[in-house]
């Protein structure tokens, strides 16, 4: 703690009452939160009375590990202390799972309720549409799910949404939502948004329960507060209402999730909610060079909706930002790959390089160039827990715990093939199993017995042993070995990796370990696969890069209407400011150098488009940029531009 700057130390020492920490990018906010937790414990606060909430499993895991190290290494800690007792460090959604499981009966569930991931929810919405005679080809289930999700994030239920519907699309969504909720109830399941909404409803409706948790967690920390939505805001308000010992940390300049309901107003209005609040601003950056910060400050100061601050650093001036101009996206990808190859050949580890882009479609041509140059890369966004074979194994476990989880049963009842078709499953689901032929009844009985055997393993064995049991006893392992091709080999390696993942929960009681594994799998984010520290260049959207840092960062596709992105609806000031914040986030991921890249021509939706460089490039002073002249275009004899 002696190495903290004045503002950091002030934040660590401000342990009582409401505290707002405005922490710029790279200002050491995680370090401040963890040392603040240590300081509370050194002052005599029991570790179990401290709650810290963040947004991703990766951030929660990092914070948890840092706190444990600080507690072990601090020589001034007032021993004896039970080191088995730890602060509760969690994501918002995992906190919701914890509270709902402890009060499941109040919302008509058991501890073993199923958590729908995004694909489960889309499947259920599509089923709800079909029940309501709504054509999924005419109306995108994903868009309807987004509308439902956004409403839930604002604390609106289906009935209220229907009452306030302003147009046909909202009325249609409300009707689909009603059937979607019926499917969730039938399968004893909650979706991501329910994990927060039901938690807020429990805390809001039942005062003794609200008081219980407020008494349990007397000191509350919330990371990335600018990304909270209306329901998350309510949860935090309920938990802190009896003591007001709430410390929120965030940066309005990094609010980039308004499309999923995040509102920076929660942070901007903190002092209205808590007039007695202490406000501390962390402006010293420990990550980036002076040139990178000068560029970032120049970009973000144009936004009006923000708490004013200017990042500074004691780091070196550093290199100027390089501006890479290419003729086409193919040339851009080749130039980025060539530059990455030069960095690697000069001693930079591949994992210290990131290529960021605004939209997912940009990754394809980048991947092709990295493959041609034989550069190891990792495409962030292909989630481990979303792979088919992983979901199959986990669905067996979920179905064993919750026999009403028809989404999971439907998924695995014929994996491996057992000759059980959709008509049979429909009869079972509608309690008409007695109408099945004798031979089919035997197959179904064997399937139910298999689920029963898995349920027994869950209660008695370590999570890793249960996963092994499922892989072998269901026949999934045998099926993949029999297929024998390279794709099957990779899937086999993936399910073996799942056993390794499960060992992380072997220290818990068997059933609790499996429940925690299932919860973490359902709540996994794009960043979670990065925990494996694969030594490869990272390719990802700017959104996925939030909270990460790299020595060298390429920002591809800096063209007007791509970044900043042109929204389909009429552009407004709020969207424009969010695009600028997104670019600010991209810049501040870099420690040593930033490469800005745009193309003169880009093919989008099969048509070539002549581009104007992004307005963001103009926001950065010429003295901070060095331009690289484009090489001759490849792959075409001539370019024909129709004006």
Tab-separated table of N, CA and C in Angstrom, residues 149-282:
chain	number	residue	atom	x	y	z
A	149	UNK	N	-35.309	-9.155	-23.571
A	149	UNK	CA	-34.161	-8.995	-22.682
A	149	UNK	C	-34.018	-7.552	-22.219
A	150	UNK	N	-34.171	-6.622	-23.153
A	150	UNK	CA	-34.032	-5.204	-22.814
A	150	UNK	C	-35.111	-4.779	-21.814
A	151	UNK	N	-36.327	-5.259	-22.024
A	151	UNK	CA	-37.423	-4.918	-21.105
A	151	UNK	C	-37.169	-5.496	-19.714
A	152	UNK	N	-36.714	-6.739	-19.656
A	152	UNK	CA	-36.417	-7.351	-18.357
A	152	UNK	C	-35.307	-6.585	-17.640
A	153	UNK	N	-34.307	-6.131	-18.414
A	153	UNK	CA	-33.209	-5.369	-17.828
A	153	UNK	C	-33.650	-4.051	-17.231
A	154	UNK	N	-34.770	-3.542	-17.716
A	154	UNK	CA	-35.327	-2.304	-17.168
A	154	UNK	C	-36.361	-2.587	-16.073
A	155	UNK	N	-36.518	-3.879	-15.728
A	155	UNK	CA	-37.435	-4.244	-14.645
A	155	UNK	C	-38.880	-4.319	-15.061
A	156	UNK	N	-39.136	-4.443	-16.367
A	156	UNK	CA	-40.509	-4.480	-16.891
A	156	UNK	C	-40.940	-5.931	-17.089
A	157	UNK	N	-42.119	-6.304	-16.607
A	157	UNK	CA	-42.610	-7.665	-16.831
A	157	UNK	C	-43.481	-7.718	-18.081
A	158	UNK	N	-43.919	-8.922	-18.435
A	158	UNK	CA	-44.651	-9.124	-19.696
A	158	UNK	C	-45.960	-8.338	-19.725
A	159	UNK	N	-46.693	-8.356	-18.630
A	159	UNK	CA	-47.990	-7.672	-18.594
A	159	UNK	C	-47.821	-6.167	-18.784
A	160	UNK	N	-46.834	-5.590	-18.108
A	160	UNK	CA	-46.585	-4.149	-18.233
A	160	UNK	C	-46.122	-3.797	-19.646
A	161	UNK	N	-45.325	-4.692	-20.229
A	161	UNK	CA	-44.827	-4.457	-21.596
A	161	UNK	C	-45.994	-4.443	-22.586
A	162	UNK	N	-46.925	-5.386	-22.396
A	162	UNK	CA	-48.102	-5.451	-23.275
A	162	UNK	C	-48.966	-4.195	-23.128
A	163	UNK	N	-49.158	-3.754	-21.884
A	163	UNK	CA	-49.980	-2.564	-21.629
A	163	UNK	C	-49.402	-1.316	-22.290
A	164	UNK	N	-48.078	-1.245	-22.347
A	164	UNK	CA	-47.438	-0.036	-22.871
A	164	UNK	C	-47.011	-0.169	-24.334
A	165	UNK	N	-47.385	-1.289	-24.978
A	165	UNK	CA	-46.982	-1.513	-26.376
A	165	UNK	C	-47.484	-0.390	-27.279
A	166	UNK	N	-46.553	0.149	-28.092
A	166	UNK	CA	-46.886	1.302	-28.928
A	166	UNK	C	-47.101	0.933	-30.392
A	167	UNK	N	-46.653	-0.252	-30.794
A	167	UNK	CA	-46.787	-0.618	-32.210
A	167	UNK	C	-46.985	-2.123	-32.341
A	168	UNK	N	-47.145	-2.592	-33.578
A	168	UNK	CA	-47.423	-4.006	-33.842
A	168	UNK	C	-46.286	-4.901	-33.357
A	169	UNK	N	-45.031	-4.462	-33.578
A	169	UNK	CA	-43.883	-5.285	-33.195
A	169	UNK	C	-43.840	-5.500	-31.684
A	170	UNK	N	-44.150	-4.466	-30.932
A	170	UNK	CA	-44.148	-4.609	-29.476
A	170	UNK	C	-45.305	-5.499	-29.011
A	171	UNK	N	-46.457	-5.385	-29.653
A	171	UNK	CA	-47.586	-6.263	-29.304
A	171	UNK	C	-47.251	-7.715	-29.618
A	172	UNK	N	-46.642	-7.938	-30.792
A	172	UNK	CA	-46.242	-9.295	-31.176
A	172	UNK	C	-45.234	-9.852	-30.171
A	173	UNK	N	-44.253	-9.007	-29.803
A	173	UNK	CA	-43.232	-9.431	-28.828
A	173	UNK	C	-43.869	-9.796	-27.495
A	174	UNK	N	-44.824	-8.996	-27.045
A	174	UNK	CA	-45.495	-9.262	-25.765
A	174	UNK	C	-46.236	-10.593	-25.797
A	175	UNK	N	-46.883	-10.910	-26.920
A	175	UNK	CA	-47.616	-12.174	-27.046
A	175	UNK	C	-46.663	-13.365	-27.091
A	176	UNK	N	-45.541	-13.212	-27.798
A	176	UNK	CA	-44.531	-14.276	-27.825
A	176	UNK	C	-43.926	-14.444	-26.434
A	177	UNK	N	-43.697	-13.314	-25.766
A	177	UNK	CA	-43.115	-13.319	-24.422
A	177	UNK	C	-43.973	-14.140	-23.463
A	178	UNK	N	-45.291	-13.986	-23.543
A	178	UNK	CA	-46.198	-14.732	-22.655
A	178	UNK	C	-45.989	-16.238	-22.813
A	179	UNK	N	-45.865	-16.694	-24.055
A	179	UNK	CA	-45.659	-18.127	-24.316
A	179	UNK	C	-44.229	-18.554	-23.940
A	180	UNK	N	-43.294	-17.652	-24.131
A	180	UNK	CA	-41.896	-17.907	-23.746
A	180	UNK	C	-41.797	-18.124	-22.235
A	181	UNK	N	-42.508	-17.292	-21.469
A	181	UNK	CA	-42.510	-17.455	-20.009
A	181	UNK	C	-43.120	-18.795	-19.610
A	182	UNK	N	-44.150	-19.221	-20.327
A	182	UNK	CA	-44.784	-20.514	-20.036
A	182	UNK	C	-43.795	-21.657	-20.264
A	183	UNK	N	-42.982	-21.545	-21.301
A	183	UNK	CA	-41.956	-22.570	-21.578
A	183	UNK	C	-40.917	-22.582	-20.464
A	184	UNK	N	-40.474	-21.405	-20.026
A	184	UNK	CA	-39.518	-21.320	-18.916
A	184	UNK	C	-40.080	-21.981	-17.659
A	185	UNK	N	-41.350	-21.679	-17.354
A	185	UNK	CA	-41.966	-22.253	-16.153
A	185	UNK	C	-42.095	-23.764	-16.263
A	186	UNK	N	-42.488	-24.240	-17.454
A	186	UNK	CA	-42.655	-25.676	-17.659
A	186	UNK	C	-41.332	-26.418	-17.466
A	187	UNK	N	-40.234	-25.803	-17.933
A	187	UNK	CA	-38.928	-26.458	-17.854
A	187	UNK	C	-38.189	-26.113	-16.559
A	188	UNK	N	-38.882	-25.390	-15.660
A	188	UNK	CA	-38.262	-24.944	-14.399
A	188	UNK	C	-36.911	-24.289	-14.691
A	189	UNK	N	-36.966	-23.281	-15.546
A	189	UNK	CA	-35.754	-22.620	-16.023
A	189	UNK	C	-35.864	-21.107	-15.878
A	190	UNK	N	-34.699	-20.455	-15.840
A	190	UNK	CA	-34.602	-19.002	-15.879
A	190	UNK	C	-33.622	-18.630	-16.981
A	191	UNK	N	-33.862	-17.496	-17.638
A	191	UNK	CA	-32.865	-17.031	-18.600
A	191	UNK	C	-31.923	-16.050	-17.900
A	192	UNK	N	-30.922	-15.545	-18.628
A	192	UNK	CA	-29.928	-14.643	-18.025
A	192	UNK	C	-30.583	-13.471	-17.303
A	193	UNK	N	-31.544	-12.864	-17.957
A	193	UNK	CA	-32.164	-11.666	-17.393
A	193	UNK	C	-32.989	-11.981	-16.154
A	194	UNK	N	-33.585	-13.184	-16.127
A	194	UNK	CA	-34.355	-13.601	-14.948
A	194	UNK	C	-33.474	-13.710	-13.709
A	195	UNK	N	-32.197	-14.079	-13.908
A	195	UNK	CA	-31.292	-14.225	-12.765
A	195	UNK	C	-31.177	-12.904	-12.007
A	196	UNK	N	-31.267	-11.807	-12.736
A	196	UNK	CA	-31.237	-10.488	-12.107
A	196	UNK	C	-32.639	-10.042	-11.693
A	197	UNK	N	-33.615	-10.212	-12.604
A	197	UNK	CA	-34.976	-9.740	-12.350
A	197	UNK	C	-35.601	-10.447	-11.149
A	198	UNK	N	-35.474	-11.784	-11.086
A	198	UNK	CA	-36.046	-12.530	-9.957
A	198	UNK	C	-35.359	-12.157	-8.646
A	199	UNK	N	-34.045	-11.918	-8.715
A	199	UNK	CA	-33.310	-11.499	-7.515
A	199	UNK	C	-33.844	-10.171	-7.006
A	200	UNK	N	-34.018	-9.219	-7.929
A	200	UNK	CA	-34.549	-7.909	-7.539
A	200	UNK	C	-35.968	-8.035	-6.981
A	201	UNK	N	-36.768	-8.922	-7.586
A	201	UNK	CA	-38.139	-9.112	-7.113
A	201	UNK	C	-38.163	-9.715	-5.709
A	202	UNK	N	-37.298	-10.692	-5.462
A	202	UNK	CA	-37.220	-11.310	-4.128
A	202	UNK	C	-36.820	-10.262	-3.091
A	203	UNK	N	-35.769	-9.499	-3.396
A	203	UNK	CA	-35.280	-8.493	-2.442
A	203	UNK	C	-36.297	-7.374	-2.245
A	204	UNK	N	-37.006	-7.007	-3.316
A	204	UNK	CA	-37.981	-5.917	-3.214
A	204	UNK	C	-39.248	-6.315	-2.488
A	205	UNK	N	-39.666	-7.566	-2.664
A	205	UNK	CA	-40.953	-8.014	-2.126
A	205	UNK	C	-40.867	-8.497	-0.684
A	206	UNK	N	-39.739	-9.092	-0.312
A	206	UNK	CA	-39.634	-9.733	1.008
A	206	UNK	C	-38.629	-8.973	1.887
A	207	UNK	N	-39.145	-8.125	2.740
A	207	UNK	CA	-38.282	-7.285	3.577
A	207	UNK	C	-37.343	-8.090	4.479
A	208	UNK	N	-37.807	-9.199	5.120
A	208	UNK	CA	-36.884	-9.967	5.963
A	208	UNK	C	-35.688	-10.524	5.170
A	209	UNK	N	-35.942	-10.936	3.931
A	209	UNK	CA	-34.846	-11.461	3.107
A	209	UNK	C	-33.906	-10.328	2.726
A	210	UNK	N	-34.456	-9.192	2.360
A	210	UNK	CA	-33.639	-8.021	2.020
A	210	UNK	C	-32.766	-7.629	3.209
A	211	UNK	N	-33.371	-7.620	4.389
A	211	UNK	CA	-32.616	-7.256	5.606
A	211	UNK	C	-31.535	-8.291	5.897
A	212	UNK	N	-31.856	-9.554	5.657
A	212	UNK	CA	-30.887	-10.628	5.909
A	212	UNK	C	-29.613	-10.416	5.098
A	213	UNK	N	-29.767	-10.200	3.782
A	213	UNK	CA	-28.582	-10.052	2.934
A	213	UNK	C	-27.866	-8.729	3.192
A	214	UNK	N	-28.630	-7.698	3.539
A	214	UNK	CA	-28.015	-6.417	3.873
A	214	UNK	C	-27.194	-6.530	5.154
A	215	UNK	N	-27.665	-7.384	6.079
A	215	UNK	CA	-26.918	-7.627	7.323
A	215	UNK	C	-25.715	-8.529	7.088
A	216	UNK	N	-25.848	-9.472	6.146
A	216	UNK	CA	-24.729	-10.379	5.837
A	216	UNK	C	-23.589	-9.598	5.193
A	217	UNK	N	-23.914	-8.807	4.147
A	217	UNK	CA	-22.889	-8.060	3.411
A	217	UNK	C	-22.947	-6.592	3.824
A	218	UNK	N	-22.128	-6.243	4.812
A	218	UNK	CA	-22.149	-4.884	5.369
A	218	UNK	C	-21.298	-3.906	4.562
A	219	UNK	N	-20.428	-4.457	3.698
A	219	UNK	CA	-19.585	-3.601	2.857
A	219	UNK	C	-19.661	-4.119	1.423
A	220	UNK	N	-20.157	-3.274	0.530
A	220	UNK	CA	-20.421	-3.702	-0.848
A	220	UNK	C	-19.566	-2.906	-1.827
A	221	UNK	N	-18.951	-3.625	-2.769
A	221	UNK	CA	-18.157	-3.003	-3.828
A	221	UNK	C	-18.767	-3.394	-5.170
A	222	UNK	N	-18.906	-2.444	-6.077
A	222	UNK	CA	-19.413	-2.733	-7.419
A	222	UNK	C	-18.421	-2.197	-8.444
A	223	UNK	N	-17.851	-3.103	-9.227
A	223	UNK	CA	-16.909	-2.723	-10.281
A	223	UNK	C	-17.695	-2.417	-11.563
A	224	UNK	N	-17.131	-1.593	-12.441
A	224	UNK	CA	-17.744	-1.245	-13.738
A	224	UNK	C	-19.190	-0.754	-13.542
A	225	UNK	N	-19.360	0.142	-12.578
A	225	UNK	CA	-20.720	0.594	-12.224
A	225	UNK	C	-21.417	1.284	-13.391
A	226	UNK	N	-20.622	1.845	-14.314
A	226	UNK	CA	-21.232	2.524	-15.467
A	226	UNK	C	-21.955	1.551	-16.384
A	227	UNK	N	-21.701	0.253	-16.241
A	227	UNK	CA	-22.328	-0.754	-17.100
A	227	UNK	C	-23.551	-1.410	-16.468
A	228	UNK	N	-23.982	-0.929	-15.301
A	228	UNK	CA	-25.162	-1.524	-14.657
A	228	UNK	C	-26.441	-1.061	-15.347
A	229	UNK	N	-27.424	-1.966	-15.385
A	229	UNK	CA	-28.744	-1.590	-15.906
A	229	UNK	C	-29.679	-1.276	-14.736
A	230	UNK	N	-30.940	-1.059	-15.055
A	230	UNK	CA	-31.898	-0.631	-14.036
A	230	UNK	C	-32.074	-1.702	-12.944
A	231	UNK	N	-32.126	-2.965	-13.327
A	231	UNK	CA	-32.341	-4.042	-12.354
A	231	UNK	C	-31.109	-4.232	-11.468
A	232	UNK	N	-29.923	-4.176	-12.058
A	232	UNK	CA	-28.695	-4.283	-11.253
A	232	UNK	C	-28.603	-3.131	-10.255
A	233	UNK	N	-29.008	-1.955	-10.698
A	233	UNK	CA	-29.042	-0.788	-9.812
A	233	UNK	C	-29.949	-1.067	-8.606
A	234	UNK	N	-31.135	-1.655	-8.860
A	234	UNK	CA	-32.074	-1.959	-7.772
A	234	UNK	C	-31.477	-2.969	-6.791
A	235	UNK	N	-30.829	-4.004	-7.327
A	235	UNK	CA	-30.237	-5.036	-6.468
A	235	UNK	C	-29.232	-4.412	-5.506
A	236	UNK	N	-28.346	-3.574	-6.041
A	236	UNK	CA	-27.318	-2.922	-5.225
A	236	UNK	C	-27.967	-2.005	-4.192
A	237	UNK	N	-29.010	-1.288	-4.602
A	237	UNK	CA	-29.712	-0.362	-3.695
A	237	UNK	C	-30.350	-1.133	-2.541
A	238	UNK	N	-31.007	-2.263	-2.860
A	238	UNK	CA	-31.626	-3.087	-1.818
A	238	UNK	C	-30.583	-3.615	-0.829
A	239	UNK	N	-29.461	-4.107	-1.349
A	239	UNK	CA	-28.450	-4.741	-0.493
A	239	UNK	C	-27.765	-3.741	0.435
A	240	UNK	N	-27.730	-2.476	0.029
A	240	UNK	CA	-26.993	-1.485	0.824
A	240	UNK	C	-27.907	-0.547	1.608
A	241	UNK	N	-29.216	-0.798	1.566
A	241	UNK	CA	-30.147	0.198	2.109
A	241	UNK	C	-30.030	0.389	3.621
A	242	UNK	N	-29.593	-0.634	4.352
A	242	UNK	CA	-29.569	-0.487	5.813
A	242	UNK	C	-28.273	0.121	6.337
A	243	UNK	N	-27.213	0.138	5.512
A	243	UNK	CA	-25.928	0.651	6.018
A	243	UNK	C	-25.252	1.674	5.103
A	244	UNK	N	-25.608	1.695	3.817
A	244	UNK	CA	-25.029	2.647	2.847
A	244	UNK	C	-23.512	2.524	2.705
A	245	UNK	N	-22.965	1.384	3.124
A	245	UNK	CA	-21.529	1.164	2.915
A	245	UNK	C	-21.328	0.581	1.520
A	246	UNK	N	-21.481	1.435	0.528
A	246	UNK	CA	-21.409	0.995	-0.860
A	246	UNK	C	-20.329	1.790	-1.601
A	247	UNK	N	-19.416	1.056	-2.186
A	247	UNK	CA	-18.326	1.666	-2.949
A	247	UNK	C	-18.473	1.242	-4.408
A	248	UNK	N	-18.746	2.199	-5.292
A	248	UNK	CA	-18.881	1.877	-6.708
A	248	UNK	C	-17.694	2.456	-7.469
A	249	UNK	N	-17.216	1.672	-8.426
A	249	UNK	CA	-16.044	2.067	-9.205
A	249	UNK	C	-16.409	2.012	-10.677
A	250	UNK	N	-16.064	3.035	-11.420
A	250	UNK	CA	-16.381	2.994	-12.843
A	250	UNK	C	-15.865	4.199	-13.592
A	251	UNK	N	-16.191	4.229	-14.865
A	251	UNK	CA	-15.724	5.283	-15.753
A	251	UNK	C	-16.779	5.499	-16.825
A	252	UNK	N	-17.468	6.637	-16.766
A	252	UNK	CA	-18.515	6.911	-17.753
A	252	UNK	C	-17.966	6.898	-19.173
A	253	UNK	N	-16.664	7.178	-19.319
A	253	UNK	CA	-16.057	7.178	-20.654
A	253	UNK	C	-15.928	5.772	-21.234
A	254	UNK	N	-16.159	4.748	-20.408
A	254	UNK	CA	-16.077	3.372	-20.896
A	254	UNK	C	-17.436	2.675	-20.885
A	255	UNK	N	-18.502	3.459	-20.878
A	255	UNK	CA	-19.841	2.893	-20.985
A	255	UNK	C	-20.125	2.553	-22.451
A	256	UNK	N	-20.126	1.256	-22.786
A	256	UNK	CA	-20.262	0.843	-24.196
A	256	UNK	C	-21.348	-0.217	-24.386
A	257	UNK	N	-22.236	-0.333	-23.388
A	257	UNK	CA	-23.233	-1.404	-23.460
A	257	UNK	C	-24.666	-0.896	-23.359
A	258	UNK	N	-24.944	0.300	-23.847
A	258	UNK	CA	-26.311	0.813	-23.740
A	258	UNK	C	-27.293	-0.054	-24.517
A	259	UNK	N	-26.804	-0.728	-25.572
A	259	UNK	CA	-27.668	-1.586	-26.386
A	259	UNK	C	-28.194	-2.784	-25.607
A	260	UNK	N	-27.578	-3.097	-24.472
A	260	UNK	CA	-28.123	-4.173	-23.641
A	260	UNK	C	-28.652	-3.644	-22.306
A	261	UNK	N	-28.942	-2.343	-22.283
A	261	UNK	CA	-29.632	-1.772	-21.127
A	261	UNK	C	-28.767	-1.036	-20.125
A	262	UNK	N	-27.433	-1.069	-20.298
A	262	UNK	CA	-26.561	-0.361	-19.358
A	262	UNK	C	-26.809	1.136	-19.449
A	263	UNK	N	-26.882	1.775	-18.305
A	263	UNK	CA	-27.108	3.223	-18.302
A	263	UNK	C	-26.096	3.908	-17.389
A	264	UNK	N	-25.323	4.817	-17.963
A	264	UNK	CA	-24.322	5.530	-17.169
A	264	UNK	C	-24.974	6.493	-16.187
A	265	UNK	N	-26.299	6.705	-16.325
A	265	UNK	CA	-27.014	7.573	-15.388
A	265	UNK	C	-26.902	7.050	-13.960
A	266	UNK	N	-26.798	5.720	-13.812
A	266	UNK	CA	-26.628	5.150	-12.475
A	266	UNK	C	-25.388	5.730	-11.799
A	267	UNK	N	-24.336	5.898	-12.595
A	267	UNK	CA	-23.086	6.435	-12.047
A	267	UNK	C	-23.145	7.953	-11.907
A	268	UNK	N	-23.668	8.607	-12.939
A	268	UNK	CA	-23.739	10.065	-12.918
A	268	UNK	C	-24.658	10.556	-11.796
A	269	UNK	N	-25.712	9.771	-11.474
A	269	UNK	CA	-26.667	10.167	-10.428
A	269	UNK	C	-26.319	9.632	-9.043
A	270	UNK	N	-25.146	9.006	-8.899
A	270	UNK	CA	-24.780	8.397	-7.615
A	270	UNK	C	-24.821	9.421	-6.488
A	271	UNK	N	-24.338	10.626	-6.766
A	271	UNK	CA	-24.294	11.652	-5.714
A	271	UNK	C	-25.693	12.164	-5.362
A	272	UNK	N	-26.661	12.012	-6.278
A	272	UNK	CA	-28.053	12.355	-5.961
A	272	UNK	C	-28.657	11.277	-5.060
A	273	UNK	N	-28.314	10.009	-5.358
A	273	UNK	CA	-28.818	8.899	-4.536
A	273	UNK	C	-28.215	8.942	-3.136
A	274	UNK	N	-26.939	9.340	-3.060
A	274	UNK	CA	-26.218	9.373	-1.782
A	274	UNK	C	-25.542	10.744	-1.643
A	275	UNK	N	-26.270	11.760	-1.171
A	275	UNK	CA	-25.704	13.122	-1.073
A	275	UNK	C	-24.454	13.181	-0.195
A	276	UNK	N	-24.321	12.215	0.724
A	276	UNK	CA	-23.166	12.225	1.638
A	276	UNK	C	-21.955	11.520	1.036
A	277	UNK	N	-22.028	11.146	-0.239
A	277	UNK	CA	-20.988	10.331	-0.872
A	277	UNK	C	-19.632	11.034	-0.934
A	278	UNK	N	-18.590	10.239	-0.767
A	278	UNK	CA	-17.216	10.681	-1.017
A	278	UNK	C	-16.889	10.369	-2.470
A	279	UNK	N	-16.358	11.345	-3.218
A	279	UNK	CA	-16.029	11.153	-4.634
A	279	UNK	C	-14.520	11.267	-4.820
A	280	UNK	N	-13.934	10.257	-5.440
A	280	UNK	CA	-12.483	10.227	-5.669
A	280	UNK	C	-12.245	9.943	-7.149
A	281	UNK	N	-11.368	10.706	-7.766
A	281	UNK	CA	-11.079	10.536	-9.187
A	281	UNK	C	-9.662	10.003	-9.360
A	282	UNK	N	-9.542	8.861	-10.052
A	282	UNK	CA	-8.231	8.268	-10.353
A	282	UNK	C	-7.891	8.572	-11.808
